[in-house]
Amino acid sequence: MPSSLRVFREIDSFRAYRRQLLLDSRSVGLVPTMGALHAGHLSLITQAAVENSHVCVSIFVNPTQFGPLEDLESYPRTWEADLGMLRDLDQSYAESNKVGPPNKRLGRITAVFAPTVKTMYPNIPPSGEPNANGSFVTITPLASLLEGSSRPTFFRGVATVCMKLFNILTPDRVYFGQKDIQQTVIIKRMVQDFCIGSEVVVCKTIAEEDGLAMSSRNVYLGARRRKVAAVLPQTLRRTLEQYSAGERNRDKILKPALAHLDASLEQQRGLTPQARALFELDYLSLADPDTLEEMDSVDPRKGAIVSGAIRMLPLEDAQGGEDCGLGGGTKAVRLIDNIILEPLGLD
Ligand code: AMP
């Protein structure tokens, strides 16, 4: 069966396609990505196909969200594989629609929007420098907290590119992963504050078997650091155990988590440099779900977000033939993840 998927590189041709869908009263779900697609992205796309007749996936490595010292040049780009995955996924929807009940029909992936940098930034070359010129969307103070404290221009870039995508694609719904939870809070705020007519849908994080959240950047880890990286989700889970057991106090919720991190680090330090993978904690936060402000205690009617970031340090003493990951293990790899302490119903 031929794929219905079209690749758009220009704004005008995309708008013509979008206008027709509007005239036909069809719904459009947008999944914004930077490519290097994995199962986490695909789960967002499938959620969009459940809720919309048409799914558009954007693939754009957005320069303004990379700081001057970050990995814009080396960020994995896997265009052919991405397109193959999207075609296969779309085919699987078509097959399932043939046999499934009519009320469970999935939408189809009909558009990939993959613009050039010049199309997205037509006037001033894009930059993630703090003092860069250009037209930017800033969402304060949310953008300066947590991830924003070590990546000061990151959310300016994210909000700016999302605003452009929303203006071009005018989706009914947009899909984001819980893995990047601060991003979802900021995009929701932007949609509210700028009166954007799209609904923001947050989809759960897809993780590897050991709990590590899938990420396009995991390819930088290599085998040795990859094994130790599961310490982050393990740490977050400790906080949920405390909350589920009735603990509400910040220090008490975080203590076993921090102890787990310390113990894991001690264990690595006990190994030889050629066997170990050291890491540093960037932050472990217990924050209000709407404002992302740190909390001293959790109001169970509201719940909280526990988020964390660690830096897997460069590999020491890499051995010949060792799988060191993309980039040879010479640079630190930052990992983020989070867990939601859900609000509890009041009886
Ligand atoms: P990226 O291509 O990394 O910018 O991610 C595009 C979208 O996919 C974002 O909304 C991410 O939050 C989401 N995403 C990335 N990794 C995962 C994952 N492991 N599970 C669910 N969503 C994810």
CSV table of C-alpha atoms and ligand atoms in Angstrom, one decimal:
chain,number,residue,atom,x,y,z
A,1,MET,CA,0.0,0.0,0.0
A,2,PRO,CA,1.5,3.4,-0.9
A,3,SER,CA,2.4,5.7,1.9
A,4,SER,CA,0.4,8.8,2.3
A,5,LEU,CA,3.3,10.6,3.9
A,6,ARG,CA,4.5,13.8,2.2
A,7,VAL,CA,7.7,15.8,3.1
A,8,PHE,CA,7.3,19.5,3.2
A,9,ARG,CA,10.4,21.8,3.3
A,10,GLU,CA,8.6,25.1,2.6
A,11,ILE,CA,6.0,27.0,4.6
A,12,ASP,CA,3.8,27.9,1.6
A,13,SER,CA,3.3,24.3,0.4
A,14,PHE,CA,2.6,23.2,4.0
A,15,ARG,CA,0.0,25.9,4.4
A,16,ALA,CA,-1.8,24.9,1.2
A,17,TYR,CA,-2.0,21.3,2.6
A,18,ARG,CA,-3.2,22.6,6.0
A,19,ARG,CA,-5.9,24.8,4.5
A,20,GLN,CA,-7.4,21.9,2.6
A,21,LEU,CA,-7.6,19.9,5.8
A,22,LEU,CA,-9.3,22.7,7.5
A,23,LEU,CA,-11.9,23.0,4.7
A,24,ASP,CA,-12.4,19.2,5.0
A,25,SER,CA,-12.9,19.5,8.8
A,26,ARG,CA,-10.0,17.2,9.5
A,27,SER,CA,-7.9,17.4,12.7
A,28,VAL,CA,-4.2,17.8,12.9
A,29,GLY,CA,-1.9,16.6,15.6
A,30,LEU,CA,1.7,17.9,15.6
A,31,VAL,CA,4.7,16.1,17.1
A,32,PRO,CA,7.7,18.4,17.2
A,33,THR,CA,11.0,16.6,17.2
A,34,MET,CA,14.7,17.1,16.4
A,35,GLY,CA,14.8,13.7,14.5
A,36,ALA,CA,17.0,10.8,15.5
A,37,LEU,CA,13.7,9.2,16.2
A,38,HIS,CA,13.3,6.4,18.8
A,39,ALA,CA,10.4,4.6,20.6
A,40,GLY,CA,9.7,7.7,22.8
A,41,HIS,CA,9.0,9.8,19.7
A,42,LEU,CA,6.9,7.0,18.2
A,43,SER,CA,4.7,6.8,21.2
A,44,LEU,CA,3.9,10.5,20.9
A,45,ILE,CA,3.1,10.0,17.3
A,46,THR,CA,0.8,7.1,18.0
A,47,GLN,CA,-1.0,9.1,20.7
A,48,ALA,CA,-1.5,11.8,18.1
A,49,ALA,CA,-2.9,9.2,15.6
A,50,VAL,CA,-5.4,8.1,18.2
A,51,GLU,CA,-6.7,11.6,18.7
A,52,ASN,CA,-6.4,13.2,15.2
A,53,SER,CA,-7.2,12.2,11.6
A,54,HIS,CA,-3.8,13.6,10.5
A,55,VAL,CA,-0.5,13.6,12.2
A,56,CYS,CA,2.4,15.9,11.2
A,57,VAL,CA,5.9,15.2,12.6
A,58,SER,CA,8.3,18.1,12.4
A,59,ILE,CA,12.0,17.3,12.2
A,60,PHE,CA,14.3,20.3,12.8
A,61,VAL,CA,17.5,20.6,14.8
A,62,ASN,CA,16.9,24.0,16.2
A,63,PRO,CA,20.1,26.0,16.5
A,64,THR,CA,18.8,28.6,19.0
A,65,GLN,CA,18.3,26.0,21.7
A,66,PHE,CA,21.9,24.9,21.7
A,67,GLY,CA,24.3,27.0,23.9
A,68,PRO,CA,27.6,28.1,22.4
A,69,LEU,CA,29.4,25.1,24.0
A,70,GLU,CA,26.7,22.5,23.2
A,71,ASP,CA,26.5,19.7,20.6
A,72,LEU,CA,24.7,21.4,17.7
A,73,GLU,CA,27.2,20.2,15.1
A,74,SER,CA,27.4,16.6,16.4
A,75,TYR,CA,23.7,16.2,17.3
A,76,PRO,CA,22.7,12.8,15.7
A,77,ARG,CA,21.0,13.3,12.3
A,78,THR,CA,19.4,10.2,10.9
A,79,TRP,CA,17.1,11.5,8.2
A,80,GLU,CA,16.7,8.3,6.0
A,81,ALA,CA,16.2,6.1,9.1
A,82,ASP,CA,13.7,8.6,10.5
A,83,LEU,CA,11.6,8.7,7.3
A,84,GLY,CA,11.7,4.9,7.1
A,85,MET,CA,10.4,4.6,10.7
A,86,LEU,CA,7.6,7.0,10.0
A,87,ARG,CA,6.6,5.2,6.8
A,88,ASP,CA,6.6,1.9,8.6
A,89,LEU,CA,4.6,3.3,11.5
A,90,ASP,CA,2.0,4.8,9.1
A,91,GLN,CA,1.7,1.5,7.3
A,92,SER,CA,1.1,-0.2,10.6
A,93,TYR,CA,-1.8,2.2,11.3
A,94,ALA,CA,-3.2,1.5,7.8
A,95,GLU,CA,-3.1,-2.3,8.5
A,96,SER,CA,-4.7,-1.9,11.9
A,97,ASN,CA,-7.5,0.3,10.5
A,98,LYS,CA,-8.3,-2.6,8.0
A,99,VAL,CA,-9.0,-5.1,10.8
A,100,GLY,CA,-10.0,-2.9,13.8
A,101,PRO,CA,-13.4,-1.5,14.7
A,102,PRO,CA,-14.4,1.8,12.9
A,103,ASN,CA,-14.5,3.7,16.2
A,104,LYS,CA,-10.8,2.7,16.9
A,105,ARG,CA,-9.4,4.0,13.6
A,106,LEU,CA,-6.1,5.6,13.8
A,107,GLY,CA,-5.2,8.8,12.0
A,108,ARG,CA,-2.5,8.7,9.4
A,109,ILE,CA,1.0,10.3,9.4
A,110,THR,CA,0.5,12.5,6.3
A,111,ALA,CA,3.1,15.2,6.7
A,112,VAL,CA,6.7,15.5,7.8
A,113,PHE,CA,7.7,19.2,8.1
A,114,ALA,CA,11.5,19.5,7.7
A,115,PRO,CA,12.4,23.1,7.0
A,116,THR,CA,15.8,24.5,6.4
A,117,VAL,CA,17.4,26.8,9.0
A,118,LYS,CA,16.9,29.8,6.6
A,119,THR,CA,13.2,29.0,6.3
A,120,MET,CA,12.8,29.1,10.1
A,121,TYR,CA,15.2,32.0,10.7
A,122,PRO,CA,14.8,34.1,7.6
A,123,ASN,CA,16.4,37.4,8.8
A,124,ILE,CA,19.2,36.9,11.4
A,125,PRO,CA,21.3,33.8,11.6
A,126,PRO,CA,20.1,31.9,14.6
A,127,SER,CA,22.3,31.8,17.7
A,128,GLY,CA,22.0,30.4,21.3
A,129,GLU,CA,24.3,33.1,22.6
A,130,PRO,CA,22.7,35.0,25.5
A,131,ASN,CA,23.1,38.4,23.8
A,132,ALA,CA,22.2,37.3,20.4
A,133,ASN,CA,20.1,39.5,18.1
A,134,GLY,CA,16.9,38.1,16.7
A,135,SER,CA,13.2,37.6,17.5
A,136,PHE,CA,12.8,35.5,20.5
A,137,VAL,CA,10.0,34.2,22.8
A,138,THR,CA,11.0,34.4,26.5
A,139,ILE,CA,8.9,32.8,29.2
A,140,THR,CA,10.1,34.0,32.6
A,141,PRO,CA,10.7,33.0,35.3
A,142,LEU,CA,10.0,29.4,34.3
A,143,ALA,CA,12.8,29.4,31.7
A,144,SER,CA,15.5,30.3,34.2
A,145,LEU,CA,14.8,27.5,36.7
A,146,LEU,CA,16.1,23.9,36.8
A,147,GLU,CA,17.4,23.2,33.3
A,148,GLY,CA,17.5,26.9,32.6
A,149,SER,CA,20.1,27.5,35.3
A,150,SER,CA,22.7,25.5,33.5
A,151,ARG,CA,21.4,26.1,30.0
A,152,PRO,CA,20.3,29.8,30.1
A,153,THR,CA,19.2,30.2,26.5
A,154,PHE,CA,17.7,26.7,26.1
A,155,PHE,CA,14.1,27.5,26.7
A,156,ARG,CA,14.2,30.8,24.8
A,157,GLY,CA,15.2,28.6,21.8
A,158,VAL,CA,12.6,26.0,22.5
A,159,ALA,CA,9.7,28.5,23.0
A,160,THR,CA,10.8,30.5,19.9
A,161,VAL,CA,10.9,27.4,17.6
A,162,CYS,CA,7.6,26.1,19.0
A,163,MET,CA,5.9,29.5,18.4
A,164,LYS,CA,7.1,29.4,14.8
A,165,LEU,CA,5.9,25.8,14.3
A,166,PHE,CA,2.5,26.5,15.9
A,167,ASN,CA,2.1,29.6,13.6
A,168,ILE,CA,3.0,27.6,10.5
A,169,LEU,CA,1.2,24.4,11.2
A,170,THR,CA,-1.8,25.6,13.3
A,171,PRO,CA,-2.2,22.2,14.9
A,172,ASP,CA,-5.4,21.3,16.8
A,173,ARG,CA,-3.2,19.4,19.3
A,174,VAL,CA,0.5,19.3,20.0
A,175,TYR,CA,2.3,16.4,21.7
A,176,PHE,CA,5.2,16.6,24.1
A,177,GLY,CA,6.9,14.0,26.2
A,178,GLN,CA,6.9,14.0,30.0
A,179,LYS,CA,10.6,13.3,29.9
A,180,ASP,CA,11.2,17.0,29.2
A,181,ILE,CA,8.7,18.1,31.8
A,182,GLN,CA,9.9,21.7,32.2
A,183,GLN,CA,9.4,22.1,28.5
A,184,THR,CA,5.8,21.0,28.8
A,185,VAL,CA,5.2,23.5,31.6
A,186,ILE,CA,6.8,26.3,29.6
A,187,ILE,CA,4.9,25.4,26.4
A,188,LYS,CA,1.6,25.3,28.3
A,189,ARG,CA,2.3,28.7,29.7
A,190,MET,CA,3.2,30.1,26.3
A,191,VAL,CA,0.0,28.7,24.8
A,192,GLN,CA,-2.0,30.4,27.5
A,193,ASP,CA,-0.1,33.7,27.5
A,194,PHE,CA,-0.1,34.1,23.7
A,195,CYS,CA,-3.7,32.9,23.2
A,196,ILE,CA,-2.6,30.0,21.0
A,197,GLY,CA,-5.5,27.8,19.9
A,198,SER,CA,-3.7,24.4,20.2
A,199,GLU,CA,-4.2,21.9,23.0
A,200,VAL,CA,-1.0,20.7,24.6
A,201,VAL,CA,-1.0,17.0,25.3
A,202,VAL,CA,1.7,15.5,27.6
A,203,CYS,CA,2.6,11.8,26.9
A,204,LYS,CA,4.3,9.5,29.4
A,205,THR,CA,8.0,8.8,29.2
A,206,ILE,CA,9.2,5.7,27.4
A,207,ALA,CA,12.1,4.1,29.1
A,208,GLU,CA,14.6,1.3,28.4
A,209,GLU,CA,14.3,-1.9,30.4
A,210,ASP,CA,16.5,-0.7,33.2
A,211,GLY,CA,14.5,2.5,33.6
A,212,LEU,CA,16.7,4.9,31.6
A,213,ALA,CA,14.5,7.3,29.6
A,214,MET,CA,15.0,6.9,25.9
A,215,SER,CA,16.8,9.9,24.4
A,216,SER,CA,18.5,10.8,21.1
A,217,ARG,CA,21.5,11.7,23.2
A,218,ASN,CA,21.9,8.3,24.8
A,219,VAL,CA,24.1,7.3,21.7
A,220,TYR,CA,26.9,9.5,23.3
A,221,LEU,CA,27.1,7.3,26.4
A,222,GLY,CA,28.8,4.1,25.2
A,223,ALA,CA,28.4,0.8,27.1
A,224,ARG,CA,30.2,1.6,30.3
A,225,ARG,CA,28.4,4.9,31.1
A,226,ARG,CA,25.1,3.5,29.7
A,227,LYS,CA,25.1,0.8,32.5
A,228,VAL,CA,25.6,3.3,35.3
A,229,ALA,CA,23.1,5.9,33.8
A,230,ALA,CA,20.2,4.0,35.3
A,231,VAL,CA,21.1,5.5,38.6
A,232,LEU,CA,19.0,8.6,37.6
A,233,PRO,CA,15.6,6.8,37.3
A,234,GLN,CA,16.5,4.7,40.4
A,235,THR,CA,17.1,7.9,42.4
A,236,LEU,CA,13.8,9.4,41.3
A,237,ARG,CA,11.9,6.2,42.2
A,238,ARG,CA,13.1,6.5,45.8
A,239,THR,CA,11.2,9.8,46.1
A,240,LEU,CA,8.0,8.2,44.9
A,241,GLU,CA,8.4,5.4,47.4
A,242,GLN,CA,8.5,8.0,50.2
A,243,TYR,CA,5.5,10.0,48.9
A,244,SER,CA,3.5,6.8,48.4
A,245,ALA,CA,4.3,5.8,52.0
A,246,GLY,CA,2.7,9.1,53.2
A,247,GLU,CA,5.8,11.3,53.5
A,248,ARG,CA,5.2,15.0,52.6
A,249,ASN,CA,8.3,16.7,53.9
A,250,ARG,CA,10.9,17.8,51.3
A,251,ASP,CA,14.0,16.6,53.1
A,252,LYS,CA,12.5,13.3,54.0
A,253,ILE,CA,11.3,12.7,50.5
A,254,LEU,CA,14.7,13.5,49.0
A,255,LYS,CA,17.0,11.9,51.6
A,256,PRO,CA,16.8,8.3,50.4
A,257,ALA,CA,17.2,9.4,46.8
A,258,LEU,CA,20.3,11.4,47.6
A,259,ALA,CA,21.7,8.5,49.7
A,260,HIS,CA,21.2,6.2,46.7
A,261,LEU,CA,23.1,8.6,44.5
A,262,ASP,CA,25.9,8.8,47.0
A,263,ALA,CA,26.1,5.0,47.4
A,264,SER,CA,26.2,4.5,43.6
A,265,LEU,CA,28.9,7.0,43.2
A,266,GLU,CA,31.0,5.5,46.0
A,267,GLN,CA,30.6,2.1,44.3
A,268,GLN,CA,32.0,3.5,41.1
A,269,ARG,CA,34.8,5.3,42.9
A,270,GLY,CA,35.8,1.9,44.3
A,271,LEU,CA,36.5,0.6,40.8
A,272,THR,CA,39.6,1.0,38.6
A,273,PRO,CA,39.6,4.0,36.2
A,274,GLN,CA,39.2,1.7,33.2
A,275,ALA,CA,36.1,0.0,34.7
A,276,ARG,CA,34.2,2.9,36.3
A,277,ALA,CA,31.8,5.6,35.1
A,278,LEU,CA,31.7,8.6,37.4
A,279,PHE,CA,28.9,11.1,37.4
A,280,GLU,CA,27.9,14.4,39.1
A,281,LEU,CA,24.5,15.5,40.3
A,282,ASP,CA,23.4,18.7,38.6
A,283,TYR,CA,20.1,19.1,40.5
A,284,LEU,CA,17.4,17.1,42.3
A,285,SER,CA,14.3,19.2,42.5
A,286,LEU,CA,11.0,18.9,44.3
A,287,ALA,CA,8.8,21.5,42.7
A,288,ASP,CA,5.4,22.9,42.3
A,289,PRO,CA,3.8,21.4,39.1
A,290,ASP,CA,2.7,24.8,37.8
A,291,THR,CA,5.3,27.3,38.9
A,292,LEU,CA,8.3,24.9,39.2
A,293,GLU,CA,9.2,26.6,42.4
A,294,GLU,CA,10.9,24.4,45.0
A,295,MET,CA,8.6,23.2,47.8
A,296,ASP,CA,9.3,22.6,51.5
A,297,SER,CA,6.4,20.1,51.7
A,298,VAL,CA,4.1,18.6,49.2
A,299,ASP,CA,0.4,19.5,49.3
A,300,PRO,CA,-1.2,16.1,48.4
A,301,ARG,CA,-4.1,17.9,46.7
A,302,LYS,CA,-1.6,19.4,44.2
A,303,GLY,CA,1.2,16.8,44.1
A,304,ALA,CA,4.7,17.7,42.9
A,305,ILE,CA,7.3,17.2,40.2
A,306,VAL,CA,10.6,15.6,41.2
A,307,SER,CA,13.1,16.2,38.4
A,308,GLY,CA,16.8,15.5,38.2
A,309,ALA,CA,19.8,16.0,36.0
A,310,ILE,CA,23.2,14.2,36.2
A,311,ARG,CA,26.3,14.6,34.2
A,312,MET,CA,28.0,11.3,33.2
A,313,LEU,CA,31.6,12.4,33.2
A,314,PRO,CA,34.0,11.7,30.3
A,315,LEU,CA,35.3,8.1,30.2
A,316,GLU,CA,38.6,7.5,32.0
A,317,ASP,CA,41.2,5.2,30.5
A,318,ALA,CA,39.1,4.0,27.5
A,319,GLN,CA,40.3,0.7,26.3
A,320,GLY,CA,41.1,-0.2,22.6
A,321,GLY,CA,37.9,-1.7,21.1
A,322,GLU,CA,35.7,-0.4,23.9
A,323,ASP,CA,32.3,0.9,22.9
A,324,CYS,CA,32.7,4.5,24.0
A,325,GLY,CA,29.6,5.9,22.2
A,326,LEU,CA,29.3,8.7,19.6
A,327,GLY,CA,32.1,11.2,20.2
A,328,GLY,CA,34.4,8.6,21.7
A,329,GLY,CA,33.4,9.2,25.4
A,330,THR,CA,35.5,12.4,25.6
A,331,LYS,CA,32.7,14.7,26.7
A,332,ALA,CA,30.3,14.7,29.6
A,333,VAL,CA,26.8,13.6,28.8
A,334,ARG,CA,23.9,15.3,30.7
A,335,LEU,CA,20.9,13.2,31.4
A,336,ILE,CA,17.5,14.4,32.7
A,337,ASP,CA,14.4,12.6,33.9
A,338,ASN,CA,11.5,13.2,36.3
A,339,ILE,CA,8.7,11.6,38.2
A,340,ILE,CA,5.3,13.0,39.1
A,341,LEU,CA,4.1,12.7,42.6
A,342,GLU,CA,0.4,12.6,41.6
A,343,PRO,CA,-2.2,14.6,43.5
A,344,LEU,CA,-4.3,12.4,45.7
A,345,GLY,CA,-8.1,12.5,45.6
A,346,LEU,CA,-9.6,14.0,48.7
A,347,ASP,CA,-12.3,11.8,50.3
B,1,AMP,P1,13.5,15.8,20.9
B,1,AMP,O1,13.6,15.2,19.5
B,1,AMP,O2,14.5,15.2,21.8
B,1,AMP,O3,13.4,17.3,20.9
B,1,AMP,O4,12.1,15.3,21.5
B,1,AMP,C1,10.9,15.5,20.8
B,1,AMP,C2,9.8,15.1,21.7
B,1,AMP,O5,9.9,13.8,22.1
B,1,AMP,C3,9.8,15.9,23.0
B,1,AMP,O6,8.4,16.3,23.3
B,1,AMP,C4,10.3,15.0,24.0
B,1,AMP,O7,9.8,15.2,25.3
B,1,AMP,C5,9.7,13.7,23.5
B,1,AMP,N1,10.5,12.5,24.0
B,1,AMP,C6,11.9,12.4,23.9
B,1,AMP,N2,12.2,11.3,24.6
B,1,AMP,C7,11.1,10.7,25.0
B,1,AMP,C8,10.8,9.5,25.8
B,1,AMP,N3,11.8,8.7,26.2
B,1,AMP,N4,9.5,9.3,26.1
B,1,AMP,C9,8.5,10.1,25.7
B,1,AMP,N5,8.7,11.2,25.0
B,1,AMP,C10,10.0,11.5,24.7
